mmCIF file of C-alpha atoms and ligand atoms in Angstrom:
data_model
loop_
_atom_site.group_PDB
_atom_site.id
_atom_site.type_symbol
_atom_site.label_atom_id
_atom_site.label_comp_id
_atom_site.label_asym_id
_atom_site.label_seq_id
_atom_site.Cartn_x
_atom_site.Cartn_y
_atom_site.Cartn_z
ATOM 1 C CA MET E 1 -19.488 4.948 -8.555
ATOM 2 C CA SER E 2 -21.773 4.435 -5.401
ATOM 3 C CA LEU E 3 -21.135 1.305 -3.450
ATOM 4 C CA PHE E 4 -23.110 0.870 0.204
ATOM 5 C CA GLY E 5 -23.381 4.483 0.051
ATOM 6 C CA ILE E 6 -19.638 5.121 -0.201
ATOM 7 C CA GLU E 7 -19.071 7.383 -3.029
ATOM 8 C CA THR E 8 -15.656 5.953 -4.673
ATOM 9 C CA GLU E 9 -13.725 8.722 -6.269
ATOM 10 C CA GLU E 10 -11.878 8.636 -9.557
ATOM 11 C CA ILE E 11 -8.347 10.441 -9.241
ATOM 12 C CA LEU E 12 -7.705 10.655 -12.881
ATOM 13 C CA PRO E 13 -5.418 13.826 -14.344
ATOM 14 C CA TYR E 14 -3.550 12.840 -17.483
ATOM 15 C CA ASP E 15 -3.480 8.718 -17.556
ATOM 16 C CA LEU E 16 -3.380 8.201 -14.101
ATOM 17 C CA SER E 17 -5.930 5.412 -13.032
ATOM 18 C CA ALA E 18 -6.773 5.297 -9.353
ATOM 19 C CA THR E 19 -9.831 4.987 -7.361
ATOM 20 C CA TYR E 20 -10.273 6.347 -3.799
ATOM 21 C CA THR E 21 -13.245 4.824 -1.587
ATOM 22 C CA PRO E 22 -13.307 6.388 2.079
ATOM 23 C CA TRP E 23 -14.509 3.597 4.291
ATOM 24 C CA VAL E 24 -14.448 -0.354 2.723
ATOM 25 C CA LEU E 25 -14.677 -1.725 6.131
ATOM 26 C CA GLY E 26 -18.449 -2.257 6.633
ATOM 27 C CA ASP E 27 -19.423 -2.554 10.300
ATOM 28 C CA LEU E 28 -15.703 -4.258 11.145
ATOM 29 C CA ASP E 29 -14.185 -2.732 13.640
ATOM 30 C CA SER E 30 -10.925 -0.913 12.705
ATOM 31 C CA GLU E 31 -9.449 -0.481 15.822
ATOM 32 C CA ARG E 32 -9.348 -3.968 16.498
ATOM 33 C CA ILE E 33 -7.970 -5.015 13.215
ATOM 34 C CA PHE E 34 -5.303 -2.262 13.906
ATOM 35 C CA GLN E 35 -4.254 -4.117 17.397
ATOM 36 C CA GLN E 36 -4.425 -7.199 15.866
ATOM 37 C CA LEU E 37 -2.375 -6.597 12.371
ATOM 38 C CA PHE E 38 0.098 -4.379 15.090
ATOM 39 C CA ASN E 39 0.374 -7.798 17.563
ATOM 40 C CA GLU E 40 0.233 -11.134 14.926
ATOM 41 C CA THR E 41 2.496 -9.088 12.153
ATOM 42 C CA PRO E 42 6.025 -10.216 12.111
ATOM 43 C CA TRP E 43 7.386 -6.838 11.363
ATOM 44 C CA LEU E 44 10.729 -6.693 9.820
ATOM 45 C CA SER E 45 13.402 -3.289 9.929
ATOM 46 C CA GLN E 46 15.194 -3.477 6.727
ATOM 47 C CA LYS E 47 17.744 -2.094 4.989
ATOM 48 C CA ILE E 48 17.224 -0.902 1.397
ATOM 49 C CA THR E 49 19.683 0.126 -1.044
ATOM 50 C CA VAL E 50 18.694 2.947 -3.575
ATOM 51 C CA PHE E 51 21.071 4.296 -6.054
ATOM 52 C CA GLY E 52 23.861 2.452 -4.118
ATOM 53 C CA LYS E 53 23.217 3.690 -1.042
ATOM 54 C CA THR E 54 22.294 1.859 1.791
ATOM 55 C CA TYR E 55 19.745 2.941 4.380
ATOM 56 C CA ASP E 56 17.250 1.942 7.094
ATOM 57 C CA GLU E 57 13.758 1.414 5.695
ATOM 58 C CA PRO E 58 11.808 4.400 7.704
ATOM 59 C CA ARG E 59 8.922 2.295 8.253
ATOM 60 C CA ARG E 60 8.223 -1.515 9.098
ATOM 61 C CA VAL E 61 7.193 -4.064 6.865
ATOM 62 C CA SER E 62 6.096 -7.606 6.347
ATOM 63 C CA TRP E 63 5.541 -9.929 2.817
ATOM 64 C CA HIS E 64 2.266 -12.312 2.956
ATOM 65 C CA GLY E 65 1.303 -14.425 0.037
ATOM 66 C CA ASP E 66 0.783 -17.811 -1.302
ATOM 67 C CA PRO E 67 3.646 -20.312 -0.987
ATOM 68 C CA ASN E 68 5.153 -19.222 -4.250
ATOM 69 C CA ALA E 69 4.676 -15.568 -4.276
ATOM 70 C CA HIS E 70 8.084 -14.568 -3.857
ATOM 71 C CA TYR E 71 8.819 -10.431 -4.671
ATOM 72 C CA SER E 72 11.644 -8.144 -4.012
ATOM 73 C CA TYR E 73 12.097 -4.589 -4.029
ATOM 74 C CA SER E 74 15.268 -2.074 -3.517
ATOM 75 C CA GLY E 75 17.634 -5.035 -3.710
ATOM 76 C CA ILE E 76 15.913 -7.138 -0.908
ATOM 77 C CA SER E 77 14.190 -10.503 -1.546
ATOM 78 C CA MET E 78 11.397 -10.626 0.873
ATOM 79 C CA GLN E 79 10.885 -13.216 3.633
ATOM 80 C CA LEU E 80 7.516 -14.764 2.379
ATOM 81 C CA ASN E 81 5.110 -15.337 5.411
ATOM 82 C CA PRO E 82 1.748 -17.162 4.979
ATOM 83 C CA TRP E 83 -1.830 -15.572 4.976
ATOM 84 C CA THR E 84 -3.580 -15.373 8.468
ATOM 85 C CA PRO E 85 -7.376 -15.567 8.830
ATOM 86 C CA LEU E 86 -7.256 -11.603 9.271
ATOM 87 C CA LEU E 87 -5.180 -11.200 5.960
ATOM 88 C CA GLN E 88 -7.088 -13.467 4.473
ATOM 89 C CA GLU E 89 -10.244 -11.442 5.080
ATOM 90 C CA LEU E 90 -8.977 -8.144 4.283
ATOM 91 C CA ARG E 91 -7.962 -9.660 0.734
ATOM 92 C CA GLU E 92 -11.207 -10.786 0.191
ATOM 93 C CA ILE E 93 -13.164 -7.143 1.171
ATOM 94 C CA CYS E 94 -10.010 -5.916 -1.351
ATOM 95 C CA GLU E 95 -10.645 -7.991 -4.022
ATOM 96 C CA GLU E 96 -14.414 -7.557 -3.887
ATOM 97 C CA ARG E 97 -13.908 -3.657 -4.171
ATOM 98 C CA SER E 98 -11.374 -3.796 -6.752
ATOM 99 C CA ASN E 99 -12.705 -6.681 -8.872
ATOM 100 C CA HIS E 100 -9.233 -8.461 -9.111
ATOM 101 C CA SER E 101 -7.957 -11.398 -7.309
ATOM 102 C CA PHE E 102 -4.634 -10.831 -5.323
ATOM 103 C CA ASN E 103 -1.640 -13.921 -4.292
ATOM 104 C CA SER E 104 0.061 -11.442 -1.762
ATOM 105 C CA VAL E 105 0.266 -8.621 0.682
ATOM 106 C CA LEU E 106 2.893 -5.916 1.851
ATOM 107 C CA VAL E 107 2.152 -4.820 5.482
ATOM 108 C CA ASN E 108 3.588 -1.839 6.323
ATOM 109 C CA LEU E 109 3.751 0.223 9.936
ATOM 110 C CA TYR E 110 4.249 3.470 9.748
ATOM 111 C CA ARG E 111 4.817 3.767 13.753
ATOM 112 C CA ASN E 112 4.138 7.942 13.641
ATOM 113 C CA GLY E 113 4.668 10.682 11.031
ATOM 114 C CA GLN E 114 8.366 10.266 11.072
ATOM 115 C CA ASP E 115 8.005 6.915 9.295
ATOM 116 C CA LYS E 116 7.487 7.452 5.518
ATOM 117 C CA ASN E 117 7.742 6.111 2.003
ATOM 118 C CA GLY E 118 9.642 7.924 -0.666
ATOM 119 C CA TRP E 119 9.222 8.403 -4.300
ATOM 120 C CA HIS E 120 8.480 5.192 -5.819
ATOM 121 C CA SER E 121 6.688 3.039 -8.379
ATOM 122 C CA ASP E 122 5.644 -0.720 -7.645
ATOM 123 C CA ASN E 123 6.809 -1.740 -11.062
ATOM 124 C CA GLU E 124 9.141 -4.422 -10.199
ATOM 125 C CA PRO E 125 9.107 -7.019 -12.917
ATOM 126 C CA GLU E 126 6.898 -9.790 -10.999
ATOM 127 C CA LEU E 127 4.218 -7.294 -10.883
ATOM 128 C CA GLY E 128 3.837 -7.298 -14.756
ATOM 129 C CA THR E 129 2.416 -4.588 -16.795
ATOM 130 C CA GLU E 130 0.095 -2.065 -15.505
ATOM 131 C CA PRO E 131 -0.599 -4.248 -12.139
ATOM 132 C CA VAL E 132 -3.961 -3.226 -10.011
ATOM 133 C CA ILE E 133 -2.784 -2.543 -6.163
ATOM 134 C CA ALA E 134 -5.262 -2.305 -3.966
ATOM 135 C CA SER E 135 -3.774 -0.234 -0.992
ATOM 136 C CA LEU E 136 -6.170 -0.485 2.407
ATOM 137 C CA SER E 137 -5.338 2.004 5.453
ATOM 138 C CA ILE E 138 -5.778 1.541 8.831
ATOM 139 C CA GLY E 139 -5.207 3.965 11.840
ATOM 140 C CA ALA E 140 -3.674 7.451 11.521
ATOM 141 C CA SER E 141 -4.649 9.437 8.347
ATOM 142 C CA ARG E 142 -1.538 10.208 6.346
ATOM 143 C CA ARG E 143 -1.096 11.982 3.041
ATOM 144 C CA PHE E 144 -0.421 10.279 -0.456
ATOM 145 C CA LYS E 145 0.773 12.095 -3.340
ATOM 146 C CA PHE E 146 1.245 11.291 -7.120
ATOM 147 C CA ARG E 147 3.869 12.641 -9.270
ATOM 148 C CA HIS E 148 4.154 12.343 -12.845
ATOM 149 C CA ARG E 149 7.377 11.326 -14.299
ATOM 150 C CA GLU E 150 7.777 13.823 -16.933
ATOM 151 C CA THR E 151 5.416 16.931 -15.990
ATOM 152 C CA LYS E 152 5.986 16.616 -12.406
ATOM 153 C CA VAL E 153 2.345 17.376 -11.442
ATOM 154 C CA VAL E 154 1.532 16.132 -8.176
ATOM 155 C CA VAL E 155 -1.988 14.798 -7.114
ATOM 156 C CA GLU E 156 -2.765 14.527 -3.435
ATOM 157 C CA ARG E 157 -5.110 13.014 -1.217
ATOM 158 C CA THR E 158 -5.724 12.108 2.475
ATOM 159 C CA LEU E 159 -5.976 8.616 3.128
ATOM 160 C CA GLU E 160 -8.203 7.938 5.959
ATOM 161 C CA ASN E 161 -8.675 5.340 8.510
ATOM 162 C CA GLY E 162 -10.694 1.845 6.468
ATOM 163 C CA SER E 163 -9.844 3.914 3.155
ATOM 164 C CA LEU E 164 -9.045 2.063 0.056
ATOM 165 C CA VAL E 165 -6.873 3.274 -3.013
ATOM 166 C CA VAL E 166 -6.930 1.188 -6.137
ATOM 167 C CA MET E 167 -4.357 1.883 -8.542
ATOM 168 C CA SER E 168 -4.320 0.102 -12.054
ATOM 169 C CA GLY E 169 -3.540 1.086 -15.793
ATOM 170 C CA LEU E 170 -0.415 3.354 -16.441
ATOM 171 C CA SER E 171 -0.428 4.668 -12.874
ATOM 172 C CA GLN E 172 3.030 2.737 -12.006
ATOM 173 C CA LYS E 173 4.838 3.393 -15.161
ATOM 174 C CA ASN E 174 3.853 7.230 -16.103
ATOM 175 C CA TRP E 175 3.794 8.130 -12.360
ATOM 176 C CA GLU E 176 5.328 7.856 -9.078
ATOM 177 C CA HIS E 177 3.870 7.885 -5.603
ATOM 178 C CA GLU E 178 4.948 8.754 -1.829
ATOM 179 C CA VAL E 179 3.610 8.674 1.527
ATOM 180 C CA PRO E 180 5.262 11.684 2.697
ATOM 181 C CA ARG E 181 6.960 12.406 6.234
ATOM 182 C CA GLN E 182 4.203 14.532 8.356
ATOM 183 C CA ALA E 183 5.845 15.741 11.640
ATOM 184 C CA ASN E 184 2.427 16.708 13.273
ATOM 185 C CA VAL E 185 1.351 12.874 13.088
ATOM 186 C CA THR E 186 1.826 11.206 16.510
ATOM 187 C CA GLU E 187 -0.663 7.737 15.932
ATOM 188 C CA PRO E 188 0.596 5.301 13.839
ATOM 189 C CA ARG E 189 -0.834 3.501 10.269
ATOM 190 C CA ILE E 190 -0.741 0.614 9.018
ATOM 191 C CA ASN E 191 -1.371 0.046 5.173
ATOM 192 C CA LEU E 192 -1.776 -3.102 2.880
ATOM 193 C CA THR E 193 -1.092 -2.999 -0.280
ATOM 194 C CA PHE E 194 -2.474 -6.159 -2.068
ATOM 195 C CA ARG E 195 -0.707 -7.390 -4.915
ATOM 196 C CA SER E 196 -0.793 -10.635 -7.761
ATOM 197 C CA VAL E 197 3.057 -11.084 -8.638
ATOM 198 C CA ARG E 198 4.040 -13.540 -10.782
ATOM 199 C CA THR E 199 4.402 -17.018 -9.577
ATOM 200 C CA LYS E 200 8.282 -19.186 -10.573
HETATM 201 O O1 AKG L 1 1.466 3.404 2.934
HETATM 202 C C1 AKG L 1 0.588 3.811 1.427
HETATM 203 O O2 AKG L 1 -0.309 4.194 1.594
HETATM 204 C C2 AKG L 1 1.498 3.131 0.604
HETATM 205 C C3 AKG L 1 2.427 2.045 0.514
HETATM 206 C C4 AKG L 1 2.903 1.957 -0.988
HETATM 207 O O3 AKG L 1 2.962 2.645 -1.567
HETATM 208 C C5 AKG L 1 3.594 0.408 -0.881
HETATM 209 O O4 AKG L 1 3.812 -0.613 0.102
HETATM 210 O O5 AKG L 1 4.316 0.656 -1.987
HETATM 211 MN MN1 MN L 2 3.797 1.466 -3.667
#
């Protein structure tokens, strides 16, 4: 599919439903967006519990959404922050590209290549079955991997500044994904995963 002359690539082995579009920000200035997000986001450094062990999460995070969009993962109930005008603007871009509406976003800050996001699926009950998640990347390029739960087949892409991944279908049920540590990356990256959580 070609939108505004930019190719959207399907990432589709087995039942993985995901697309990658290299630049979705039109004529917006990604450096300005990065700086504004970096400065105005109330970044949290969280402790997460995985398989009974507690760790410092190796990145900074912030959860934003509609007033009833509550979310928990890895034993943490996220503090809910309001939409900012910039997050609303980015949400609209992602909604248009994915043809889906979102009521919340998890914003991740990877300070450099030492920060990472280990193997996981976005399969919390409040996301429902077969969720659509739009993942916008700003800043340093980072590797992104999908791994099939049974066959262990790995699919890898580099997520560039201004790019969008849209995950849907069985991509959370049958696959995990990660952003591995990359010792050679010295620059920061902000990632925004727009989601639709069931409201209580
Ligand atoms: O940083 C990324 O590209 C992915 C983030 C992610 O998987 C998540 O927030 O659940
Ligand atoms: Mn994820």
